[in-house]
CSV table of C-alpha atoms in Angstrom, one decimal:
chain,number,residue,atom,x,y,z
A,16,UNK,CA,2.4,-24.3,-16.5
A,17,UNK,CA,3.6,-21.2,-18.4
A,18,UNK,CA,2.2,-19.0,-15.6
A,19,UNK,CA,4.4,-20.8,-13.0
A,20,UNK,CA,7.5,-20.1,-15.1
A,21,UNK,CA,6.5,-16.4,-15.4
A,22,UNK,CA,6.3,-16.2,-11.6
A,23,UNK,CA,9.7,-17.7,-11.3
A,24,UNK,CA,11.2,-14.9,-13.4
A,25,UNK,CA,9.4,-12.4,-11.3
A,26,UNK,CA,10.9,-13.9,-8.1
A,27,UNK,CA,14.3,-13.9,-9.8
A,28,UNK,CA,13.9,-10.2,-10.6
A,29,UNK,CA,13.0,-9.5,-6.9
A,30,UNK,CA,16.1,-11.5,-5.9
A,31,UNK,CA,18.2,-9.2,-8.2
A,32,UNK,CA,16.9,-6.1,-6.4
A,33,UNK,CA,18.1,-7.4,-3.0
A,34,UNK,CA,21.7,-6.1,-3.4
A,35,UNK,CA,20.3,-2.6,-4.1
A,36,UNK,CA,17.8,-2.5,-1.2
A,37,UNK,CA,20.0,-4.2,1.4
A,38,UNK,CA,22.5,-1.4,1.9
A,39,UNK,CA,19.7,1.0,2.6
A,40,UNK,CA,18.0,-1.3,5.1
A,41,UNK,CA,21.3,-2.1,6.9
A,42,UNK,CA,22.3,1.6,6.8
A,43,UNK,CA,19.1,2.6,8.5
A,44,UNK,CA,19.6,0.0,11.1
A,45,UNK,CA,23.2,1.0,11.7
A,46,UNK,CA,22.1,4.6,12.1
A,47,UNK,CA,19.9,3.6,15.0
A,48,UNK,CA,22.6,1.7,16.9
A,49,UNK,CA,25.8,3.6,16.0
A,50,UNK,CA,26.7,7.1,14.9
A,51,UNK,CA,26.7,6.5,11.1
A,52,UNK,CA,25.2,8.7,8.5
A,53,UNK,CA,23.2,6.9,5.8
A,54,UNK,CA,25.3,8.3,2.9
A,55,UNK,CA,28.5,7.3,4.6
A,56,UNK,CA,27.3,3.8,5.2
A,57,UNK,CA,26.1,3.4,1.6
A,58,UNK,CA,29.5,4.6,0.3
A,59,UNK,CA,31.4,2.2,2.5
A,60,UNK,CA,29.1,-0.7,1.7
A,61,UNK,CA,29.4,0.1,-2.0
A,62,UNK,CA,33.1,0.3,-1.9
A,63,UNK,CA,33.5,-3.1,-0.2
A,64,UNK,CA,30.6,-5.0,-1.7
A,65,UNK,CA,30.5,-3.6,-5.2
A,66,UNK,CA,30.5,-7.1,-6.8
A,67,UNK,CA,27.0,-7.7,-5.2
A,68,UNK,CA,25.7,-4.9,-7.4
A,69,UNK,CA,27.1,-6.5,-10.5
A,70,UNK,CA,25.6,-9.9,-9.5
A,71,UNK,CA,22.2,-8.2,-8.9
A,72,UNK,CA,22.4,-6.4,-12.2
A,73,UNK,CA,23.1,-9.7,-14.0
A,74,UNK,CA,20.3,-11.4,-12.3
A,75,UNK,CA,17.9,-8.6,-13.2
A,76,UNK,CA,18.9,-8.6,-16.8
A,77,UNK,CA,18.5,-12.4,-17.0
A,78,UNK,CA,15.1,-12.2,-15.4
A,79,UNK,CA,13.9,-9.4,-17.7
A,80,UNK,CA,15.0,-11.5,-20.7
A,81,UNK,CA,13.0,-14.4,-19.3
A,82,UNK,CA,9.9,-12.2,-18.6
A,83,UNK,CA,9.8,-10.6,-22.0
A,84,UNK,CA,10.8,-13.7,-23.9
A,85,UNK,CA,7.6,-15.2,-25.3
C-alpha cells in the first residue's frame, strides 16, 4: 500500500510539470500553423497565464514534500 501512495505523489509531480511544458508544446504547434516565434509565444503565454505557473509550482512543492516524507 505505501508503494501506491508513492506513485500518487509522482503523478502529482508530473501534473505540476504540465504548466511548464504546455507553453512549449502549444508554441511549437502555433509556429507550424501561424507566423509566431517560439520566444514570442512563450512570453505572451507567460504574461496571460502566469497563475498556472504558480499553481504548478505549488503542486510540485506539495508532491516533493509527499515523496520525501517518510
